[in-house]
Short mmCIF file of C-alpha atoms in Angstrom, two decimals:
data_model
loop_
_atom_site.label_atom_id
_atom_site.label_comp_id
_atom_site.label_asym_id
_atom_site.label_seq_id
_atom_site.Cartn_x
_atom_site.Cartn_y
_atom_site.Cartn_z
CA MET E 1 0.00 0.00 0.00
CA LYS E 2 2.83 2.36 0.89
CA LYS E 3 4.51 1.64 -2.48
CA ILE E 4 1.35 2.57 -4.35
CA LEU E 5 1.00 5.81 -2.42
CA VAL E 6 4.64 6.72 -3.10
CA SER E 7 4.22 5.89 -6.80
CA VAL E 8 1.06 7.96 -7.11
CA THR E 9 2.63 10.87 -5.24
CA PHE E 10 5.71 10.74 -7.49
CA ALA E 11 3.58 10.58 -10.64
CA LEU E 12 1.52 13.56 -9.54
CA SER E 13 4.61 15.59 -8.71
CA VAL E 14 6.16 14.84 -12.10
CA LEU E 15 2.95 15.74 -13.90
CA GLY E 16 2.65 18.83 -11.78
CA ALA E 17 6.06 20.04 -12.93
CA GLY E 18 4.67 20.53 -16.43
CA TYR E 19 1.80 22.54 -15.09
CA ALA E 20 4.13 24.63 -12.93
CA ILE E 21 5.70 25.99 -16.09
CA ALA E 22 2.30 26.82 -17.45
CA GLU E 23 1.35 28.68 -14.30
CA SER E 24 4.60 30.55 -13.70
CA CYS E 25 4.87 31.95 -17.24
CA SER E 26 2.16 34.37 -18.35
CA GLU E 27 1.08 34.47 -21.98
CA PRO E 28 0.62 37.94 -23.46
CA ASN E 29 -2.89 39.40 -23.56
CA ASP E 30 -4.60 39.48 -26.96
CA VAL E 31 -4.53 42.75 -28.91
CA GLN E 32 -7.41 44.37 -30.79
CA LEU E 33 -6.00 45.93 -33.96
CA PRO E 34 -7.41 49.13 -35.42
CA ASP E 35 -9.10 49.01 -38.83
CA GLY E 36 -6.50 50.70 -41.00
CA ALA E 37 -9.07 51.78 -43.59
CA SER E 38 -10.89 53.97 -41.08
CA ALA E 39 -8.48 54.47 -38.16
CA SER E 40 -7.03 57.81 -37.15
CA THR E 41 -3.30 58.36 -36.85
CA ASP E 42 -3.62 58.20 -33.06
CA GLU E 43 -5.44 54.87 -33.28
CA MET E 44 -2.74 53.45 -35.55
CA VAL E 45 0.02 54.65 -33.20
CA ALA E 46 -1.82 53.10 -30.25
CA GLY E 47 -2.17 49.89 -32.27
CA GLN E 48 1.54 49.91 -33.03
CA GLN E 49 2.36 50.36 -29.34
CA ALA E 50 0.00 47.52 -28.43
CA VAL E 51 1.65 45.23 -31.00
CA LYS E 52 5.13 46.12 -29.70
CA LYS E 53 3.99 45.39 -26.13
CA TYR E 54 2.44 42.08 -27.21
CA ILE E 55 5.67 41.05 -28.95
CA ALA E 56 7.78 42.07 -25.92
CA ASP E 57 5.42 40.22 -23.56
CA GLY E 58 5.46 37.22 -25.91
CA GLU E 59 9.26 37.17 -25.94
CA ALA E 60 9.29 37.39 -22.14
CA PHE E 61 6.84 34.46 -22.02
CA LEU E 62 9.01 32.39 -24.38
CA SER E 63 12.11 33.17 -22.34
CA CYS E 64 10.29 32.17 -19.16
CA MET E 65 9.17 28.90 -20.76
CA GLU E 66 12.75 28.11 -21.81
CA LYS E 67 14.14 28.84 -18.33
CA GLU E 68 11.42 26.84 -16.59
CA GLU E 69 11.88 23.93 -18.97
CA LYS E 70 15.63 23.85 -18.27
CA ALA E 71 15.11 24.15 -14.52
CA ASN E 72 12.58 21.30 -14.49
CA ALA E 73 14.04 19.15 -17.29
CA ASP E 74 14.67 16.14 -15.07
CA SER E 75 11.15 16.06 -13.67
CA LEU E 76 9.11 16.72 -16.81
CA THR E 77 7.30 13.85 -18.47
CA ASP E 78 7.37 13.49 -22.23
CA GLU E 79 3.72 14.56 -22.28
CA ALA E 80 4.48 17.70 -20.27
CA LYS E 81 7.40 18.52 -22.56
CA LYS E 82 5.21 18.05 -25.61
CA ALA E 83 2.49 20.27 -24.12
CA ASN E 84 5.06 22.96 -23.35
CA VAL E 85 6.44 22.85 -26.91
CA GLU E 86 2.91 23.14 -28.31
CA ARG E 87 2.13 26.09 -26.04
CA TYR E 88 5.42 27.76 -26.99
CA ASN E 89 4.68 27.30 -30.70
CA VAL E 90 1.15 28.69 -30.36
CA VAL E 91 2.51 31.91 -28.87
CA VAL E 92 5.16 32.20 -31.61
CA ASP E 93 2.44 31.70 -34.23
CA LYS E 94 0.20 34.31 -32.58
CA MET E 95 3.07 36.83 -32.57
CA GLN E 96 3.72 36.25 -36.28
CA VAL E 97 0.05 36.47 -37.23
CA LEU E 98 -0.41 39.64 -35.19
CA ALA E 99 2.58 41.29 -36.90
CA GLN E 100 1.29 40.26 -40.34
CA ASN E 101 -2.22 41.50 -39.57
CA PHE E 102 -0.90 44.82 -38.29
CA ASN E 103 1.19 45.23 -41.45
CA GLU E 104 -1.99 44.71 -43.48
CA GLN E 105 -3.72 47.41 -41.43
CA ILE E 106 -0.80 49.78 -42.06
CA LYS E 107 -1.19 49.22 -45.81
CA ALA E 108 -4.94 49.86 -45.54
CA TYR E 109 -4.26 53.01 -43.50
CA LYS E 110 -1.75 54.32 -46.06
CA ALA E 111 -4.15 53.58 -48.90
CA ALA E 112 -6.97 55.41 -47.11
CA GLN E 113 -4.69 58.39 -46.43
CA ALA E 114 -3.62 58.53 -50.09
CA GLU E 115 -7.28 58.78 -51.15
CA GLN E 116 -7.88 61.85 -49.00
#
């Protein structure tokens, strides 16, 4: 009985190590981009600042994930490692998509300004 309890406790602590990374590293908050076709200059500048903050927060998150993964490498299960890689990749993808979408809004803004 004692062996089972020790095994279960160990398994839970190993699984918990993967979740500790998830809890100690904060993903960046989503950003609402301005509509470049109708946005004012101030709205576009605010959008640019929000994108820069998102990217900086995303990079801080990725750095945190890397540090936590290294610190807990011996205790992470393969499943926890896989989940962490997937979470890392999702944030990288979100950062890239946000940058691309903002660039599209800049083009729309410039086109709208040229028409005026």
